[in-house]
XYZ file of C-alpha atoms in Angstrom:
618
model
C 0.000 0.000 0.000
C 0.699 3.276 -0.099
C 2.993 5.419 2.683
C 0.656 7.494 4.663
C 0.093 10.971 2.872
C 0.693 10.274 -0.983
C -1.463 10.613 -3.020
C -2.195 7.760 -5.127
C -3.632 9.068 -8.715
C -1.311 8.400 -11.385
C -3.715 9.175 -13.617
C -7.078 11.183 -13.626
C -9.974 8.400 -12.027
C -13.719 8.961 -12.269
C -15.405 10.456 -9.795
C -18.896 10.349 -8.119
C -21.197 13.811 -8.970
C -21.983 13.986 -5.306
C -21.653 11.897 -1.940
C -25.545 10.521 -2.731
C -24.783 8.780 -5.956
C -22.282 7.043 -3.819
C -24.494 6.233 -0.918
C -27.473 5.532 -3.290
C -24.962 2.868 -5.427
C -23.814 1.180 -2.425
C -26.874 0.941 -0.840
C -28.659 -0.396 -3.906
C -25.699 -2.693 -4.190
C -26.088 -4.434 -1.252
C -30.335 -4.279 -0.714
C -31.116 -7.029 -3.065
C -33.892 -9.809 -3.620
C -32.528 -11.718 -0.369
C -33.690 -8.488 1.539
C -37.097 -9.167 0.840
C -37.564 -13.319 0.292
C -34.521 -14.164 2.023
C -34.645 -12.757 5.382
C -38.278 -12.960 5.699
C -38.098 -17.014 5.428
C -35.364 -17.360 8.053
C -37.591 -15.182 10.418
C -40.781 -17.642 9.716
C -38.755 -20.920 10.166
C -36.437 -19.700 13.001
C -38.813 -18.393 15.736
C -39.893 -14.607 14.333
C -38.456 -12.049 16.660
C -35.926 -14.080 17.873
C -34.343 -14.585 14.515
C -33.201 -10.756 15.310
C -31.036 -11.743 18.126
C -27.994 -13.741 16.305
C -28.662 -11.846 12.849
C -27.586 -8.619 14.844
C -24.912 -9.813 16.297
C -23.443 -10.703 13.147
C -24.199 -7.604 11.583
C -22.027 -5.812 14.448
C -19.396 -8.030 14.625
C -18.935 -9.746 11.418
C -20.915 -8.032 8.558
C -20.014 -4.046 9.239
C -16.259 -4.833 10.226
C -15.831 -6.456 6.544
C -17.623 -3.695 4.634
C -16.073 -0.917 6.544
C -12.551 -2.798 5.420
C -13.567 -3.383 1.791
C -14.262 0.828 1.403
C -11.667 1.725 3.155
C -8.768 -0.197 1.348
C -11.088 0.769 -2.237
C -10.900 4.605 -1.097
C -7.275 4.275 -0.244
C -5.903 2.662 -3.389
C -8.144 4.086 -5.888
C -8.276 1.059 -7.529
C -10.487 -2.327 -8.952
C -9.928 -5.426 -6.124
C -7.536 -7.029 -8.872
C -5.032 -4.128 -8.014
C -6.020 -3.549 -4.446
C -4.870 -6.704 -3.243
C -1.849 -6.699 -5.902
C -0.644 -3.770 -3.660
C -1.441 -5.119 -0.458
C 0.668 -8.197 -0.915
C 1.723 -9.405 -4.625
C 0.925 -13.166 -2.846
C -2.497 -11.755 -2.209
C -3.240 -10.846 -5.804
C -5.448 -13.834 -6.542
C -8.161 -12.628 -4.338
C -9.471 -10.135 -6.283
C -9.257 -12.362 -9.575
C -11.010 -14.724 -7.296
C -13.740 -11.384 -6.513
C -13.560 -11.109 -10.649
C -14.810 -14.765 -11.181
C -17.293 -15.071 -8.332
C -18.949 -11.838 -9.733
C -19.513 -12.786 -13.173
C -20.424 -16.389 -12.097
C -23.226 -14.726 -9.529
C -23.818 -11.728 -12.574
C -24.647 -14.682 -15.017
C -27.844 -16.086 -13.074
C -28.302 -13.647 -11.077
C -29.813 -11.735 -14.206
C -31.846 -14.751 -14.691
C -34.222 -13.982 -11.746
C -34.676 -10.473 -13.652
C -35.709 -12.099 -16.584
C -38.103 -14.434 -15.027
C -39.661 -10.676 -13.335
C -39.907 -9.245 -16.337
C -41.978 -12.283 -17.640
C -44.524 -12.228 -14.796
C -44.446 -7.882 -15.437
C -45.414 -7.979 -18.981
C -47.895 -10.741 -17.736
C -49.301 -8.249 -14.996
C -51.215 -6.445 -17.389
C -53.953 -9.030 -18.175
C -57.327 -9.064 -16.808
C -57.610 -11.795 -15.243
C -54.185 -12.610 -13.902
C -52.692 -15.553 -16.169
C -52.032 -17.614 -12.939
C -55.533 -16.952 -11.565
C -57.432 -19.866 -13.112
C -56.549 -23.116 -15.351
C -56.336 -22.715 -19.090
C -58.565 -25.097 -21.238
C -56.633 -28.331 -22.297
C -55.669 -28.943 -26.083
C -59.112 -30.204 -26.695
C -61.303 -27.285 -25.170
C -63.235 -30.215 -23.304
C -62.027 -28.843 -20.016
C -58.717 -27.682 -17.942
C -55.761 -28.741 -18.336
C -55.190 -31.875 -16.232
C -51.486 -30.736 -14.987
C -52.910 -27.292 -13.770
C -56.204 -28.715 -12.222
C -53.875 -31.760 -10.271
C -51.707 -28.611 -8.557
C -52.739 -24.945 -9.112
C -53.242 -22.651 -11.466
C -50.074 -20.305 -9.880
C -47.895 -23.273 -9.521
C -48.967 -24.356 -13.265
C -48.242 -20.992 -14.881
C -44.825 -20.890 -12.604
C -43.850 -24.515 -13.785
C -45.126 -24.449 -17.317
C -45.407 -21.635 -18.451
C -42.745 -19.693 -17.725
C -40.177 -22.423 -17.395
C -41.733 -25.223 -19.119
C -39.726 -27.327 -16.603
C -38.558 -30.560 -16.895
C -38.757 -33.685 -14.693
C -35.090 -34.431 -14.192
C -31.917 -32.299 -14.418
C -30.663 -34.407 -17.200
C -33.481 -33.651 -19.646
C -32.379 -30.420 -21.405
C -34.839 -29.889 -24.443
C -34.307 -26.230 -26.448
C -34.358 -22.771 -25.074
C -37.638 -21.756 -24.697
C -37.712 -18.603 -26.879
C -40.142 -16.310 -24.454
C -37.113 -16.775 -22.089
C -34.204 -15.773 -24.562
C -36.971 -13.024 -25.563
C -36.615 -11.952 -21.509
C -33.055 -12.543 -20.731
C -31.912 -10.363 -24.165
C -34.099 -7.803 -22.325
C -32.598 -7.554 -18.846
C -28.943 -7.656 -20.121
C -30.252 -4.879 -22.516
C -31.644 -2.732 -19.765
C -28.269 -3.829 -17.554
C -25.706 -2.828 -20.509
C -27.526 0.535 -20.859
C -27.273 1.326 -17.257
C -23.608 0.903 -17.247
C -23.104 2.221 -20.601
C -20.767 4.872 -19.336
C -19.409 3.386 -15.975
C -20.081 5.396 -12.823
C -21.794 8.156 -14.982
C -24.889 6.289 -15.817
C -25.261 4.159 -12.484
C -25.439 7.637 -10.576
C -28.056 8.798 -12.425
C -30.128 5.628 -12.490
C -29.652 4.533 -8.564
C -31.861 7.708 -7.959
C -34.314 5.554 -9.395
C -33.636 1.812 -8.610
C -32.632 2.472 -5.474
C -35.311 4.055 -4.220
C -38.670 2.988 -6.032
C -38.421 -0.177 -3.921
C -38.622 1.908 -0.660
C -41.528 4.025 -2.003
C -43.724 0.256 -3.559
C -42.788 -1.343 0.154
C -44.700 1.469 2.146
C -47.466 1.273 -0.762
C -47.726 -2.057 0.176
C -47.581 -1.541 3.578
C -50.172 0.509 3.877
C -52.365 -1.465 1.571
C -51.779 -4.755 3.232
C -52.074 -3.284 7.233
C -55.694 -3.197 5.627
C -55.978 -6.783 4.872
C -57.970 -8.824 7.342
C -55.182 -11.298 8.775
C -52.369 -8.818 8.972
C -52.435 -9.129 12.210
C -51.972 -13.012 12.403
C -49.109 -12.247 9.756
C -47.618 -9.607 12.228
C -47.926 -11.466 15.247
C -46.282 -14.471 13.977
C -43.068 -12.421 12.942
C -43.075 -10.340 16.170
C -43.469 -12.770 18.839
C -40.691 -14.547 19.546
C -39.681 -18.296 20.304
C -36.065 -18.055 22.021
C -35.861 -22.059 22.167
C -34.694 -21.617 18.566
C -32.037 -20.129 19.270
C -30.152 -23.436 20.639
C -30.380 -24.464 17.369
C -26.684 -24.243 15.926
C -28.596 -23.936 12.464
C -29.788 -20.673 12.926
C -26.630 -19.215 14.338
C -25.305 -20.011 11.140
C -27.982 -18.844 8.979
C -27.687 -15.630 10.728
C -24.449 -14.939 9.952
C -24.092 -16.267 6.374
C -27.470 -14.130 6.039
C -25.801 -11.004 7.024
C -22.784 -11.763 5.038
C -24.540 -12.382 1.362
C -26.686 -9.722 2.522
C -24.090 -6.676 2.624
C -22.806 -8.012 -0.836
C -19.238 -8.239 0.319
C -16.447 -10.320 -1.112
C -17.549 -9.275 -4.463
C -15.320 -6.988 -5.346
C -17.941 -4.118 -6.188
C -17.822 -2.231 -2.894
C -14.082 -1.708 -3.593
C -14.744 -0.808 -6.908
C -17.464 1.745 -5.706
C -15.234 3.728 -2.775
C -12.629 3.808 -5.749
C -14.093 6.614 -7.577
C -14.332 8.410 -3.666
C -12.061 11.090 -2.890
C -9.078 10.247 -0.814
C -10.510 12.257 2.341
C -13.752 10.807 3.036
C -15.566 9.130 5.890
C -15.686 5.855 5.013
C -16.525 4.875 8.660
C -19.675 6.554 8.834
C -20.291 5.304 4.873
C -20.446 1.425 5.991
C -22.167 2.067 9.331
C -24.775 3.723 7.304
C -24.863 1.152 4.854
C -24.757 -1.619 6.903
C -27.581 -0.270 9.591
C -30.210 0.862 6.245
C -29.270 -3.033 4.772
C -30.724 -4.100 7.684
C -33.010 -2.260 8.684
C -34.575 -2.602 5.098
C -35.030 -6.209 5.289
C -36.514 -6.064 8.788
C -39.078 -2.770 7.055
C -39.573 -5.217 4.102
C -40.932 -8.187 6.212
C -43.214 -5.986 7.693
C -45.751 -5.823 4.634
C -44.658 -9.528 3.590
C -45.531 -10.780 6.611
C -48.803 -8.741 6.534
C -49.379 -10.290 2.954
C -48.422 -13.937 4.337
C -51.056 -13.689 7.373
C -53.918 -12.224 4.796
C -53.212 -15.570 3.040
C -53.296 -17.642 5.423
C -56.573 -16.501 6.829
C -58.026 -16.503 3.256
C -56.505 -20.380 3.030
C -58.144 -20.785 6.325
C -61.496 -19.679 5.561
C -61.721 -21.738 2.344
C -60.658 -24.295 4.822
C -64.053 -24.028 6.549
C -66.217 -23.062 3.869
C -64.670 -25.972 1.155
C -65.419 -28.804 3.803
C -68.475 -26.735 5.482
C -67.097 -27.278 8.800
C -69.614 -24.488 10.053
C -72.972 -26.153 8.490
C -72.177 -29.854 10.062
C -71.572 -28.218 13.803
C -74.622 -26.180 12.981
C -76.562 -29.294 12.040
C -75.495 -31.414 13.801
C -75.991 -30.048 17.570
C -79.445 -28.120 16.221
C -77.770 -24.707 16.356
C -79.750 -21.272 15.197
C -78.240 -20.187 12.315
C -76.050 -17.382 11.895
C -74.625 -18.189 15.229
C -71.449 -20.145 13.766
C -69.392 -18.237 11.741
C -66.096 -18.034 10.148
C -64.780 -16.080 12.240
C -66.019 -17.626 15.717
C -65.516 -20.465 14.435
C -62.854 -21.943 16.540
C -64.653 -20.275 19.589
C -67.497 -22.853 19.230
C -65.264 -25.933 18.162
C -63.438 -25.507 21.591
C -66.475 -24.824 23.532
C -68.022 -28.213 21.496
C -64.712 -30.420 21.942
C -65.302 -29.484 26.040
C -68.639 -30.308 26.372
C -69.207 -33.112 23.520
C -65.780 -34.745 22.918
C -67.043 -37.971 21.784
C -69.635 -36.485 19.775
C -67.100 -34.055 18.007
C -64.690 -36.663 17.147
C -67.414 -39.013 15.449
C -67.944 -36.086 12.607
C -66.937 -37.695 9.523
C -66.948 -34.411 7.267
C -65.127 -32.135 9.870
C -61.745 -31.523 8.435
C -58.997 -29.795 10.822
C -58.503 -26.174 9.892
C -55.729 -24.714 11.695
C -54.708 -21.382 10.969
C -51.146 -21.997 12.765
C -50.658 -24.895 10.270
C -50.963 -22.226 7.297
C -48.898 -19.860 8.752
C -46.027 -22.139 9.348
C -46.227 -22.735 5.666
C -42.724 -21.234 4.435
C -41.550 -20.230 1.265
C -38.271 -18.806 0.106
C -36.438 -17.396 -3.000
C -38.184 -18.051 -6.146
C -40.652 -19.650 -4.368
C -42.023 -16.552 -2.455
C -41.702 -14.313 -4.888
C -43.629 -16.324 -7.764
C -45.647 -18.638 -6.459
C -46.688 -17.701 -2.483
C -46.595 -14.018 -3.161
C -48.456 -14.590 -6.764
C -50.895 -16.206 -5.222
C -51.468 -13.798 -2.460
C -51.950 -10.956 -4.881
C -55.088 -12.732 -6.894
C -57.167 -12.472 -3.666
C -56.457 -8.847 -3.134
C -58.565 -6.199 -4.867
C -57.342 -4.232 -7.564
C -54.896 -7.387 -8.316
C -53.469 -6.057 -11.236
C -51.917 -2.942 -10.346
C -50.317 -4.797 -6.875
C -49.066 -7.641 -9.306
C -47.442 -4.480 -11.419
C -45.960 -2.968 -8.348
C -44.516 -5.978 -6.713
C -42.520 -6.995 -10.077
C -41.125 -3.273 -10.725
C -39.870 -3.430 -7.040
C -38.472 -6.543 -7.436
C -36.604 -5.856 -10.933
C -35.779 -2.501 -9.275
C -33.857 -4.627 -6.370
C -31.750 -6.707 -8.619
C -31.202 -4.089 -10.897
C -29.185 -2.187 -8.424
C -27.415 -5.232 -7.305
C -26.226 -5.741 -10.719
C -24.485 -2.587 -11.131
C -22.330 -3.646 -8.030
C -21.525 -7.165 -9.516
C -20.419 -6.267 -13.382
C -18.684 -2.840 -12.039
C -16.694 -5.742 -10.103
C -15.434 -6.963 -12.728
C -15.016 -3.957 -15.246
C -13.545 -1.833 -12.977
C -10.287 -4.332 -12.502
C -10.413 -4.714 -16.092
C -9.951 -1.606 -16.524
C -7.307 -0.403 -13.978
C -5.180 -3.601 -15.670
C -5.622 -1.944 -18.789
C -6.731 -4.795 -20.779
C -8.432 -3.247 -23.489
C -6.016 -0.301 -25.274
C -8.008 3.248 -24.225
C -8.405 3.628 -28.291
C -11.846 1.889 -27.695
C -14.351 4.293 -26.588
C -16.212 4.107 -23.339
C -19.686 3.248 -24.903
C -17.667 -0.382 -25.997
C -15.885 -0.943 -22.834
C -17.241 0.964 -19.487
C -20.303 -0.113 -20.939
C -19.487 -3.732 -20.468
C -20.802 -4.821 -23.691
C -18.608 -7.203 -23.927
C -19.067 -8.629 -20.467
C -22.937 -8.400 -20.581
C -22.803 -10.179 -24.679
C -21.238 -13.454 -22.878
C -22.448 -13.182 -19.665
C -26.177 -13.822 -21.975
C -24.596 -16.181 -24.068
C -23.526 -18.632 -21.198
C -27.006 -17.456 -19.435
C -29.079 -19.137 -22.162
C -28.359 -22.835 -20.384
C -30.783 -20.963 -17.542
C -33.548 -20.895 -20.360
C -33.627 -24.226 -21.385
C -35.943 -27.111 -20.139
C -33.507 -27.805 -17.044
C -32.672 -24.253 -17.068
C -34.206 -23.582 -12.681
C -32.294 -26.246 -11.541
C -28.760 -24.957 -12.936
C -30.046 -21.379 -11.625
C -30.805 -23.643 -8.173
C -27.266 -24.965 -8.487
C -25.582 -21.725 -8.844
C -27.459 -19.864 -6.452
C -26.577 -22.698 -4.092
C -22.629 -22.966 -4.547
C -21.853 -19.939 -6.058
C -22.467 -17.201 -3.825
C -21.679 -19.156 -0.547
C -18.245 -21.503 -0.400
C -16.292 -18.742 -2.833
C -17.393 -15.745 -0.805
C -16.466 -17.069 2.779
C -12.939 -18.369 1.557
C -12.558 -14.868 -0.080
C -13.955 -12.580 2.753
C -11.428 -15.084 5.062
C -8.248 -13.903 3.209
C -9.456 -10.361 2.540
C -9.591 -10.113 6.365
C -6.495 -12.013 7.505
C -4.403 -10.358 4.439
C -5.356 -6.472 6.046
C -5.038 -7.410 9.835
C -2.107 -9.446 9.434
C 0.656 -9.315 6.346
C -0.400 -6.142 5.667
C -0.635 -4.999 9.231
C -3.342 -3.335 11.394
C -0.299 -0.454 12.333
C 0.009 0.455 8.726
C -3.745 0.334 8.475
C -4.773 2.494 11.348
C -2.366 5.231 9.481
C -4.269 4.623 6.102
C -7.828 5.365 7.802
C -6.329 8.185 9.687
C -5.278 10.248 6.591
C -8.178 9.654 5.109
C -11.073 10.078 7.909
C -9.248 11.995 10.523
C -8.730 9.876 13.132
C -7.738 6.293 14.028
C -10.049 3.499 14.281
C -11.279 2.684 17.553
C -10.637 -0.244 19.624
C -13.736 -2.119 18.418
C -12.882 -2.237 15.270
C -9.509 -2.868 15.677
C -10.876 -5.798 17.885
C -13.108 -6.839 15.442
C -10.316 -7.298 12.511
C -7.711 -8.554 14.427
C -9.593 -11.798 16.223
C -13.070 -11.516 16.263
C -14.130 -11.563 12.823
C -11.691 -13.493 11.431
C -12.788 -16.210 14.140
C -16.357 -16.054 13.255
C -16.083 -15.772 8.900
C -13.500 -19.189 9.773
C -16.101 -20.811 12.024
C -19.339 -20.128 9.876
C -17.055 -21.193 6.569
C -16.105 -24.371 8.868
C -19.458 -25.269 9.926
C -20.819 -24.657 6.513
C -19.269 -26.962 4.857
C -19.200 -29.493 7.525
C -23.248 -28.689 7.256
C -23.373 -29.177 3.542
C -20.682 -32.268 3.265
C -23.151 -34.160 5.890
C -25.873 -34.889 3.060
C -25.362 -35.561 -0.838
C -27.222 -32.736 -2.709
C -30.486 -33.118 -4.002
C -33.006 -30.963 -6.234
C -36.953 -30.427 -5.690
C -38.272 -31.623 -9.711
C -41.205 -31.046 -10.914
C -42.447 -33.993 -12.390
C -46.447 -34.624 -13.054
C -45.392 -38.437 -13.406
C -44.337 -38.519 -9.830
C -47.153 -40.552 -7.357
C -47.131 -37.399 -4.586
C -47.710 -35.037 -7.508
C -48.272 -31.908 -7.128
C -45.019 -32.241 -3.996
C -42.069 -32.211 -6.111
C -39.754 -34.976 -6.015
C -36.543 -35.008 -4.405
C -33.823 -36.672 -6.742
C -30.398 -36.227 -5.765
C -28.009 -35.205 -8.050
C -26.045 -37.508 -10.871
C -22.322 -37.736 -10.602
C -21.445 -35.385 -13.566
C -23.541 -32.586 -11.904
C -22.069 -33.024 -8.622
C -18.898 -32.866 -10.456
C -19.942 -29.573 -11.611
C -20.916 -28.363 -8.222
C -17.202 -29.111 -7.030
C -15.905 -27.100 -9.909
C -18.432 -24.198 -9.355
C -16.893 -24.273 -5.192
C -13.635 -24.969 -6.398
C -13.118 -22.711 -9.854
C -13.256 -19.227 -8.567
C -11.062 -19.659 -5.319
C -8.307 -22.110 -7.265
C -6.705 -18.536 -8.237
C -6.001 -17.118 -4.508
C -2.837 -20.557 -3.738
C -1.945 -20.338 -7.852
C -0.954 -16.467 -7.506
C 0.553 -17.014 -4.424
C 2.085 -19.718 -5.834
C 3.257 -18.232 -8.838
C 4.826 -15.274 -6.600
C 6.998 -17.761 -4.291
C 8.398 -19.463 -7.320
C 9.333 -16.439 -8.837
C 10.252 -14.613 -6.125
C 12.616 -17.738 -5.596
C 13.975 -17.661 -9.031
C 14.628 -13.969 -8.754
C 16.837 -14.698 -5.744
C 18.736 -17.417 -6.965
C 19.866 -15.241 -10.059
C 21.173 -12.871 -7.590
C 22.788 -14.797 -5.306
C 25.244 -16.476 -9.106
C 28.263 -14.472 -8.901
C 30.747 -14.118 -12.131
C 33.537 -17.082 -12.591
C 36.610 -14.838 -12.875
C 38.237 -18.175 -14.663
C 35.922 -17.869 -17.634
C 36.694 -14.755 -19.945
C 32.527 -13.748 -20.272
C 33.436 -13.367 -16.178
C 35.872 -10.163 -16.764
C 34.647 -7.292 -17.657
C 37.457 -4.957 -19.050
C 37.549 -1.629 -20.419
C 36.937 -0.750 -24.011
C 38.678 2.038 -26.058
């Protein structure tokens, strides 16, 4: 690095227009899709408001020590993570090549998602909603058998946006309407980056904020909806007894980490185009604490949604198996007196005074409102099949179905900037393509975005959700912790916390304070090698498997759980293995060299052997 007080521009480097673009970029950067299906899941499954307890404390001391590192050491160098950790240590320089890979691996399907949004957008315009009912089968006799056996969201989710497959080694062709998509979101991603920092400023006023203002137009709406409340009180009330559960620990703090988007190499490459002096203290807290507290504000109206379905679910319970006419019936009731909604009022009072006669009902079927609650949903999943589903029973379904899909392709949007300026900006600072190219060709990452879609289009074919499954999976988890591990050890230790503290003090002020220095030195480097540890120990315990869809399979509509053939697994190894193999081959490379270069110096001249003497010449 640096000595304390040079300046580091060799040459003129971009710059933000103001301190918001920056703020807005970041921000958008790390508040992605997870914010909103992720984190909501792992509240449902892991005891609501108790969920909050370990996901904060890795926020403090794992998640905002990182990304306060990662801008700093981007701010200080003014350069891409390629030539940040070239300068930290030479033997370090196959981290951010590592950072290069693991973006455009996540950039590749990660775009996927977007296409699939766009699909259900331009589909959000029909009256009725596509997935609202079962179309007519080939024969207009009646509805399609496939759609009628599950549901008409799952159907139009399954079939006709993915016309899915039954197994992982069935391919078939790309299904054009998805090509047609995926064309469309690397379109929209290559014009947003068309001139590098220039163009994301400008359009992070809008992607990064239209999701806050659709999330309080939801909120609002859905407060509204009768069964918020169950929604809300499910999220808010807590059950601590989770939290022996070693599994949620580590959800928690792999939650966080993905989260805040570090590891990528795109926070670096964002602080780059800072000015030297510059708080990049107060940027990350801020950062870090609005992450957060966005995904905790987002599962506010999702679990509001959730609980409106659920009721509506339960209420179909009783009115499908008319629960309420056989109690009214059968113990000679006045009608009107059972309802819906006292329903479980009377069964109690009924299962205390007439047990036996209770149990004898034959057409009574257990509705449980609980039961429909617990029922989780993540990822894709959430987004376009619970959520989907949600949105036909709400009034004015249309214009919610719009919303929800503009917010969503708003999210990744922003998070895409972040992942291709992690690559582009190292490409760049290497000087890999000659400046005689203008900006439109290369800032613009045309190149980048023409074969990150060519290598997408295995995500449209008939197989094409369980490779997106795959890389989600692998990708982003394994290659981040092993980078964010040496990222941390390579600053605290070769580099040196002494040299460090300097670096932050020329460019903030003042020196960091003991909790942070805490924090890099031994506690987060503890906890990112424990959660990597106990991650893979987690994942190496089971052989991977994939949910199929398959209308063949007996259970039908459940999806079948197949695990994995060899060649894929092989796959996943190489998808763990592939963008990490560069951190020991640099380092490698370096020690042999640096060896060579010795051993040439240490060879003296033979002064028996007339090339040894060097006289003088007239």
């Amino acid at each position: 690095m640096v000595k304390t007080g040079e300046s580091t521009d060799v040459e003129e480097r971009p710059k933000w227009d103001n301190k918001i673009q920056y703020l807005l970029t970041c921000i958008g950067f790390a508040v992605g899709l997870g914010n909103v299906w992720r984190f909501p899941y792992l509240c449902q499954i892991y005891g609501g408001g108790a969920f909050l307890i370990p996901y904060l404390i890795a926020l403090v001391f794992e998640g905002l020590p990182l990304l306060y590192m990662e801008l700093a050491i981007g701010q200080r160098l003014r350069k891409g993570s390629v030539g940040v950790w070239n300068s930290i240590s030479p033997y370090l320089g196959g981290v951010g090549i590592s950072c290069m890979l693991v973006s455009f691996l996540v950039g590749v399907f990660y775009n996927t998602i977007l296409a699939w949004v766009l699909w259900y957008f331009f589909h959000s315009f029909q009256e009725p909603l596509p997935w609202s009912q079962c179309p007519l089968n080939v024969n207009h006799t009646g509805y399609n058998e496939e759609c009628v056996a599950s549901t008409p969201v799952n159907y139009f989710w399954y079939r006709e946006t993915l016309d899915i497959t039954a197994d992982i080694g069935i391919s078939d062709s790309p299904r054009w309407w998805m090509v047609i998509c995926l064309a469309t979101a690397w379109s929209v991603v290559y014009i947003c980056l068309i001139r590098g920092i220039d163009t994301i400023g400008k359009a992070v006023y809008v992607t990064s904020t239209l999701p806050y203002l659709v999330l309080t137009i939801f909120l609002i709406r859905a407060l509204t909806l009768p069964g918020a409340t169950d929604g809300l009180i499910y999220l808010f009330t807590p059950d601590v007894s989770s939290l022996v559960n070693p599994q949620v620990w580590l959800d928690a703090a792999t939650q966080i980490f993905f989260s805040l988007s570090v590891a990528f190499g795109g926070l670096i490459a964002f602080s780059s185009y800072n000015p030297e002096k510059n708080d990049c203290e107060r940027d990350a807290v801020a950062v870090g604490v609005i992450n957060s507290a966005t995904s905790l504000y987002a599962s506010i109206p999702i679990f509001a949604i959730l609980g409106f379905k659920a009721r509506s679910n339960y209420n179909t319970c009783l009115n499908q198996y008319v629960n309420v006419l056989v109690l009214t019936n059968h113990f000679e009731i006045s009608d009107q007196n059972i309802t819906v909604e006292n329903y479980d009022h009377w069964l109690g009072y009924l299962n205390a005074s007439f047990p036996d006669e209770v149990s004898s009902l034959k057409n009574i079927r257990t509705c449980n409102l609980q039961t429909f609650l617990d029922q989780s949903a993540s990822g894709t999943g959430l987004a376009f099949i619970v959520f989907t589903e949600a949105v036909i029973e709400m009034p004015g379904s249309q214009v919610w179905a719009i919303l929800f899909f503009i917010m969503l392709f708003s999210l990744g949007l922003s998070s895409m900037f972040g992942t291709i300026e992690g690559i582009v900006t190292p490409l760049i600072d290497l000087k890999v393509v000659p400046k005689q190219i203008p900006n439109e060709l290369v800032t613009g990452t045309s190149v980048v975005c023409l074969i990150s879609f060519l290598m997408a289009l295995v995500f449209t074919l008939g197989s094409g959700n369980y490779w997106v499954e795959i890389f989600s999976s692998y990708v982003g988890s394994v290659p981040l912790l092993i980078i964010a591990v040496f990222e941390i050890v390579g600053v605290s230790y070769i580099y040196g916390m002494k040299r460090f503290g300097e670096d932050i003090l020329f460019m903030t002020g003042r020196r960091p304070n003991i909790f942070w220095r805490a924090c890099w030195t031994f506690i987060s480097p503890l906890l990112l090698k424990g959660v990597l540890i106990a991650y893979v120990i987690v994942q190496a315990q089971k052989y991977p498997s994939y949910p199929a869809w398959n209308p063949d399979y007996e259970f039908f509509p459940q999806t079948q759980m197949k695990p994995y053939p060899n060649w894929v697994f092989a796959i996943i190894v190489l998808l763990c293995v592939l963008p990490v193999i560069s951190i020991p081959l640099v380092a490698l490379y370096r020690l042999i060299l640096c060896g060579l270069q010795r051993k040439s110096s240490n060879v003296r001249p033979n002064p028996y052997v007339n090339d040894g003497y060097t006289g003088e010449t007239a």
